[in-house]
């Protein structure tokens, strides 16, 4: 996975702060009930997006009654966050755009920068990377005007992460290196780790495995310093894949197992790590361990109704049986994998099985 500064990160600047809390029409202090509701949104935007959404709608209702444009913007921000966390990105984008149209002072950076950032994240998550790129660049330009060095570096990491996913590794390296320089000057441990993590992934895809390992080991070190378990888990998984590429299976397994422990501790889905362990042990000619992790992954895939990974794991199990010269069992799993690939219209998966 890529390393980026998410708008839902508790350390993000996407919050409910406003310059003035008042009814713009009659210049009176805002409704006390609205202030209580805004506080609820602050507390629930990450942990309980449904409550944040419902509360945002209550704020909007009161703001419309009072003709309070300022709090209409706040309401749409809360509703947008609720939709975003429910993965309803089109609705979230509509709400965030409504925020912009309800602002009187268009020069206030703190208000518009997080909105542009959030819209960019929504477009990215719904698969429209080109539009996401446009909004991320707008966010960067606004932070340059504001001369906020930390936010500029965060934007550069996000752009680097997006270019990484778009396959433009040179651009990704350029942005992440710029961010790295800035974060080092600022002594921002989290930012340094994120930039190294993205650089490691770039070098991996470019086939520069040793450089990738060096960057990922630095990302691991900084994630540990910052006690950032999600980033540590991703860095360990990335390092595991790179160690596998250079044939250092012992280190590959060590990193993958540590990543698996973190996934379970965070109650995150461990399927991809289990699949990786199965592949590493197969390449290491340890068929027993390879089968053990693939079967554990298969069980979870079926429980999660994850047909894409189910077909992938079945194909991996077929490969293990083939290496063990058990052709009948191999054929059985290949047939099951092929059936699922056809069902989900995965042409690439079908070609691999065939």
Coordinates of C-alpha atoms in Angstrom, one line a residue:
X1 CA 0.0 0.0 0.0
X2 CA 1.0 3.6 -0.5
X3 CA 1.9 6.0 2.3
X4 CA -0.2 9.2 2.3
X5 CA -1.6 11.8 4.7
X6 CA -5.3 10.8 4.9
X7 CA -8.0 13.4 5.5
X8 CA -9.3 11.0 8.2
X9 CA -6.0 11.0 10.0
X10 CA -6.6 12.4 13.5
X11 CA -3.5 14.6 13.0
X12 CA -5.0 16.0 9.7
X13 CA -5.9 19.6 9.4
X14 CA -9.4 18.6 8.3
X15 CA -11.4 19.7 11.3
X16 CA -14.3 21.9 12.3
X17 CA -12.5 25.1 13.2
X18 CA -14.0 28.3 12.0
X19 CA -12.9 31.9 12.3
X20 CA -16.2 33.4 13.6
X21 CA -19.0 31.5 15.2
X22 CA -21.9 33.7 14.5
X23 CA -25.1 34.1 12.5
X24 CA -23.9 36.1 9.4
X25 CA -27.3 37.6 8.7
X26 CA -28.0 39.3 12.0
X27 CA -24.5 39.2 13.5
X28 CA -25.6 37.4 16.6
X29 CA -23.8 34.5 18.3
X30 CA -24.6 31.2 16.7
X31 CA -27.3 28.9 18.2
X32 CA -25.9 27.1 21.3
X33 CA -27.5 23.9 20.1
X34 CA -25.5 24.1 16.9
X35 CA -22.3 24.5 18.9
X36 CA -23.1 21.3 20.8
X37 CA -23.8 19.4 17.6
X38 CA -20.5 20.6 16.1
X39 CA -18.7 19.2 19.1
X40 CA -20.4 15.9 18.5
X41 CA -19.2 15.9 14.9
X42 CA -15.6 16.6 16.1
X43 CA -15.8 13.5 18.4
X44 CA -17.6 11.1 16.0
X45 CA -16.2 12.0 12.5
X46 CA -13.8 8.9 12.6
X47 CA -15.2 6.5 15.1
X48 CA -18.9 6.8 14.2
X49 CA -19.4 8.2 10.7
X50 CA -23.2 7.4 10.8
X51 CA -23.6 9.6 13.9
X52 CA -21.5 12.3 12.3
X53 CA -23.7 12.2 9.2
X54 CA -27.0 12.4 11.2
X55 CA -25.6 15.2 13.4
X56 CA -24.5 17.1 10.3
X57 CA -28.0 16.9 8.9
X58 CA -29.4 18.4 12.2
X59 CA -26.9 21.2 12.0
X60 CA -28.0 21.9 8.4
X61 CA -31.6 21.9 9.4
X62 CA -31.0 24.5 12.1
X63 CA -28.7 26.6 9.9
X64 CA -31.3 26.8 7.2
X65 CA -34.0 27.9 9.6
X66 CA -31.6 30.6 11.0
X67 CA -30.3 31.5 7.5
X68 CA -26.9 30.9 8.9
X69 CA -24.6 30.4 5.8
X70 CA -21.5 29.8 7.9
X71 CA -23.0 26.9 9.7
X72 CA -24.5 25.5 6.5
X73 CA -20.9 25.1 5.4
X74 CA -20.0 23.3 8.7
X75 CA -23.0 21.0 8.2
X76 CA -22.1 20.0 4.7
X77 CA -18.5 19.3 5.9
X78 CA -19.8 17.0 8.6
X79 CA -22.3 15.3 6.2
X80 CA -19.5 14.9 3.6
X81 CA -17.2 13.3 6.1
X82 CA -20.0 10.9 7.1
X83 CA -20.6 9.9 3.4
X84 CA -16.8 9.6 2.9
X85 CA -16.4 7.2 5.7
X86 CA -19.3 5.2 4.4
X87 CA -17.5 5.1 1.0
X88 CA -20.3 7.1 -0.7
X89 CA -17.7 9.2 -2.5
X90 CA -20.0 10.9 -5.0
X91 CA -22.3 12.2 -2.3
X92 CA -19.3 13.2 -0.2
X93 CA -17.9 15.3 -3.1
X94 CA -21.3 17.0 -3.6
X95 CA -21.3 18.0 0.1
X96 CA -17.7 19.2 0.1
X97 CA -18.4 21.4 -3.0
X98 CA -21.4 22.8 -1.2
X99 CA -19.0 23.9 1.6
X100 CA -17.1 26.1 -0.8
X101 CA -20.2 27.9 -2.1
X102 CA -21.3 28.8 1.4
X103 CA -18.1 30.6 2.5
X104 CA -18.1 34.4 2.6
X105 CA -14.3 35.0 3.0
X106 CA -12.7 33.1 0.1
X107 CA -9.2 34.1 1.2
X108 CA -9.2 31.9 4.3
X109 CA -6.7 29.2 3.6
X110 CA -7.6 27.1 6.6
X111 CA -11.1 26.7 5.4
X112 CA -10.5 25.8 1.7
X113 CA -7.3 23.7 1.8
X114 CA -8.8 20.8 3.8
X115 CA -11.9 20.8 1.5
X116 CA -9.7 20.6 -1.7
X117 CA -7.7 17.8 0.0
X118 CA -10.9 15.9 1.0
X119 CA -12.3 16.1 -2.5
X120 CA -9.0 14.8 -3.9
X121 CA -9.1 11.8 -1.6
X122 CA -12.7 11.1 -2.6
X123 CA -11.9 11.1 -6.3
X124 CA -8.9 8.9 -5.6
X125 CA -10.9 6.4 -3.7
X126 CA -13.6 6.2 -6.4
X127 CA -10.9 5.5 -8.9
X128 CA -10.7 8.8 -10.7
X129 CA -7.0 9.4 -10.3
X130 CA -6.7 12.2 -12.9
X131 CA -9.3 14.4 -11.1
X132 CA -7.7 13.5 -7.7
X133 CA -4.4 14.7 -9.1
X134 CA -6.0 18.0 -10.1
X135 CA -7.3 18.6 -6.5
X136 CA -4.1 17.5 -4.8
X137 CA -2.2 20.0 -7.0
X138 CA -4.6 22.7 -6.1
X139 CA -4.1 21.9 -2.4
X140 CA -0.3 22.1 -2.8
X141 CA -0.6 25.5 -4.6
X142 CA -2.8 26.9 -1.7
X143 CA -0.3 25.7 0.9
X144 CA 2.6 27.2 -1.1
X145 CA 0.7 30.6 -1.0
X146 CA 0.1 30.1 2.7
X147 CA 3.8 29.1 3.1
X148 CA 3.0 26.2 5.4
X149 CA 6.1 24.0 5.1
X150 CA 4.7 21.0 6.9
X151 CA 1.5 21.0 4.8
X152 CA 3.5 21.5 1.6
X153 CA 5.5 18.4 2.4
X154 CA 2.4 16.4 3.2
X155 CA 0.9 17.4 -0.2
X156 CA 4.1 16.3 -1.9
X157 CA 3.9 12.9 -0.2
X158 CA 0.3 12.6 -1.3
X159 CA 1.1 13.5 -4.9
X160 CA 4.0 11.1 -4.8
X161 CA 1.7 8.3 -3.6
X162 CA -0.8 9.1 -6.3
X163 CA 1.8 9.1 -9.1
X164 CA 3.1 5.8 -7.7
X165 CA -0.4 4.2 -8.1
X166 CA -0.6 5.8 -11.6
X167 CA 2.7 4.0 -12.5
X168 CA 4.7 7.3 -13.0
X169 CA 7.6 6.2 -10.8
X170 CA 9.9 9.1 -11.8
X171 CA 7.3 11.7 -10.8
X172 CA 6.6 9.8 -7.6
X173 CA 10.3 9.7 -6.7
X174 CA 10.6 13.5 -7.5
X175 CA 7.8 14.5 -5.2
X176 CA 8.7 12.1 -2.4
X177 CA 12.4 13.3 -2.4
X178 CA 11.2 16.9 -2.2
X179 CA 9.0 15.9 0.8
X180 CA 11.8 14.0 2.4
X181 CA 14.1 17.1 2.3
X182 CA 11.5 19.2 3.9
X183 CA 10.5 16.7 6.6
X184 CA 14.1 16.2 7.5
X185 CA 14.5 20.0 8.0
X186 CA 11.3 20.0 10.1
X187 CA 12.4 16.8 12.0
X188 CA 9.0 15.3 11.2
X189 CA 9.4 11.6 12.0
X190 CA 6.1 10.5 10.5
X191 CA 6.6 12.4 7.3
X192 CA 10.2 11.0 6.8
X193 CA 8.8 7.5 7.2
X194 CA 6.0 8.0 4.7
X195 CA 8.4 9.4 2.1
X196 CA 10.8 6.5 2.5
X197 CA 7.9 4.1 2.3
X198 CA 6.8 5.5 -1.0
X199 CA 10.3 5.6 -2.4
X200 CA 10.8 2.0 -1.4
X201 CA 7.7 1.0 -3.4
X202 CA 8.9 3.0 -6.4
X203 CA 12.3 1.3 -6.4
X204 CA 10.5 -2.1 -6.0
X205 CA 8.5 -1.5 -9.2
X206 CA 11.5 -0.3 -11.0
X207 CA 13.4 -3.5 -10.2
X208 CA 15.9 -1.7 -8.0
X209 CA 15.4 -4.1 -5.1
X210 CA 18.4 -3.2 -3.0
X211 CA 17.6 0.5 -3.0
X212 CA 14.0 -0.5 -2.2
X213 CA 15.1 -2.5 0.8
X214 CA 17.2 0.4 2.1
X215 CA 14.3 2.8 1.9
X216 CA 11.8 0.3 3.5
X217 CA 14.2 -0.4 6.4
X218 CA 14.4 3.3 7.0
X219 CA 10.6 3.5 6.8
X220 CA 10.3 0.7 9.4
X221 CA 12.8 2.5 11.7
X222 CA 10.8 5.8 11.5
X223 CA 7.5 4.1 12.0
X224 CA 8.8 2.5 15.2
X225 CA 10.1 5.8 16.4
X226 CA 6.7 7.4 15.8
X227 CA 4.9 4.3 17.2
X228 CA 2.8 4.3 14.0
X229 CA 1.6 0.7 13.9
X230 CA -0.4 0.9 10.6
X231 CA 2.6 2.4 8.8
X232 CA 5.0 -0.1 10.4
X233 CA 2.8 -3.0 9.2
X234 CA 2.8 -1.7 5.6
X235 CA 6.6 -1.1 5.7
X236 CA 7.3 -4.6 7.0
X237 CA 5.0 -6.1 4.3
X238 CA 6.8 -4.1 1.6
X239 CA 10.2 -5.1 3.0
X240 CA 9.1 -8.7 3.1
X241 CA 8.2 -8.6 -0.6
X242 CA 11.6 -7.1 -1.5
X243 CA 13.6 -9.6 0.6
X244 CA 11.7 -12.3 -1.3
X245 CA 12.7 -10.8 -4.6
X246 CA 16.4 -11.0 -3.7
X247 CA 16.1 -14.6 -2.4
X248 CA 16.5 -13.7 1.3
X249 CA 13.5 -15.9 2.4
X250 CA 14.5 -15.9 6.1
X251 CA 14.2 -12.0 6.3
X252 CA 11.1 -12.1 4.1
X253 CA 9.3 -14.4 6.5
X254 CA 10.6 -12.5 9.5
X255 CA 9.1 -9.2 8.2
X256 CA 5.9 -10.8 7.0
X257 CA 5.3 -12.5 10.4
X258 CA 5.9 -9.2 12.2
X259 CA 3.5 -7.5 9.8
X260 CA 0.9 -10.3 10.5
X261 CA 1.2 -9.7 14.3
X262 CA 0.5 -6.0 13.8
X263 CA -2.5 -6.7 11.5
X264 CA -4.1 -8.9 14.1
X265 CA -3.3 -6.4 16.9
X266 CA -5.0 -3.6 14.9
X267 CA -7.9 -5.9 13.9
X268 CA -7.1 -5.4 10.2
X269 CA -7.7 -8.0 7.5
X270 CA -4.6 -10.2 7.3
X271 CA -5.5 -12.0 4.1
X272 CA -2.8 -10.3 1.9
X273 CA 0.0 -11.1 4.5
X274 CA -1.2 -14.7 4.7
X275 CA -1.1 -15.0 0.9
X276 CA 2.4 -13.5 0.9
X277 CA 3.7 -16.0 3.5
X278 CA 2.2 -18.8 1.4
X279 CA 4.1 -17.6 -1.7
X280 CA 7.4 -17.1 0.2
X281 CA 7.3 -20.6 1.7
X282 CA 6.5 -22.1 -1.6
X283 CA 9.5 -20.4 -3.2
X284 CA 11.6 -21.5 -0.2
X285 CA 10.4 -25.1 -1.0
X286 CA 8.6 -25.5 2.3
X287 CA 5.4 -26.9 1.0
X288 CA 4.0 -27.7 4.4
X289 CA 4.2 -24.1 5.6
X290 CA 3.1 -22.8 2.2
X291 CA -0.1 -24.9 2.4
X292 CA -0.7 -24.0 6.0
X293 CA -0.8 -20.2 5.3
X294 CA -2.7 -20.6 2.0
X295 CA -5.4 -22.7 3.8
X296 CA -5.7 -20.1 6.5
X297 CA -6.0 -17.4 3.9
X298 CA -8.6 -19.4 2.0
X299 CA -10.8 -19.8 5.1
X300 CA -10.8 -16.1 5.7
X301 CA -11.5 -15.3 2.0
X302 CA -14.5 -17.5 2.1
X303 CA -15.7 -16.0 5.4
X304 CA -15.3 -12.5 3.9
X305 CA -16.9 -13.5 0.6
X306 CA -13.8 -12.2 -1.1
X307 CA -14.1 -14.0 -4.5
X308 CA -11.1 -12.3 -6.1
X309 CA -8.6 -13.4 -3.4
X310 CA -10.4 -16.8 -3.0
X311 CA -9.6 -17.6 -6.7
X312 CA -6.1 -16.3 -6.2
X313 CA -5.5 -18.6 -3.2
X314 CA -7.0 -21.6 -4.9
X315 CA -4.6 -21.1 -7.8
X316 CA -1.7 -20.9 -5.3
X317 CA -2.8 -24.1 -3.7
X318 CA -3.0 -25.7 -7.1
X319 CA 0.6 -24.6 -7.7
X320 CA 1.8 -26.2 -4.5
X321 CA 0.1 -29.5 -5.4
X322 CA 1.7 -29.4 -8.8
X323 CA 5.2 -29.0 -7.3
X324 CA 4.3 -32.0 -5.0
X325 CA 3.4 -33.9 -8.2
X326 CA -0.2 -34.4 -7.0
X327 CA -1.8 -33.6 -10.3
X328 CA -5.3 -34.6 -9.5
X329 CA -5.5 -32.3 -6.5
X330 CA -3.8 -29.5 -8.5
X331 CA -6.4 -29.9 -11.3
X332 CA -9.2 -29.7 -8.8
X333 CA -8.1 -26.4 -7.3
X334 CA -7.2 -24.9 -10.8
X335 CA -10.8 -25.7 -11.9
X336 CA -12.3 -24.1 -8.8
X337 CA -10.1 -21.0 -9.4
X338 CA -11.0 -20.8 -13.1
X339 CA -14.7 -21.0 -12.3
X340 CA -14.4 -18.0 -9.9
X341 CA -12.3 -16.0 -12.3
X342 CA -14.9 -16.4 -14.9
X343 CA -17.7 -15.5 -12.5
X344 CA -16.0 -12.2 -11.5
X345 CA -14.8 -11.6 -15.1
X346 CA -11.1 -11.5 -14.1
X347 CA -9.4 -12.1 -17.5
X348 CA -5.9 -11.8 -16.1
X349 CA -6.7 -14.4 -13.4
X350 CA -8.2 -16.7 -16.1
X351 CA -5.0 -16.4 -18.2
X352 CA -2.8 -17.3 -15.2
X353 CA -4.8 -20.5 -14.4
X354 CA -5.0 -21.6 -18.1

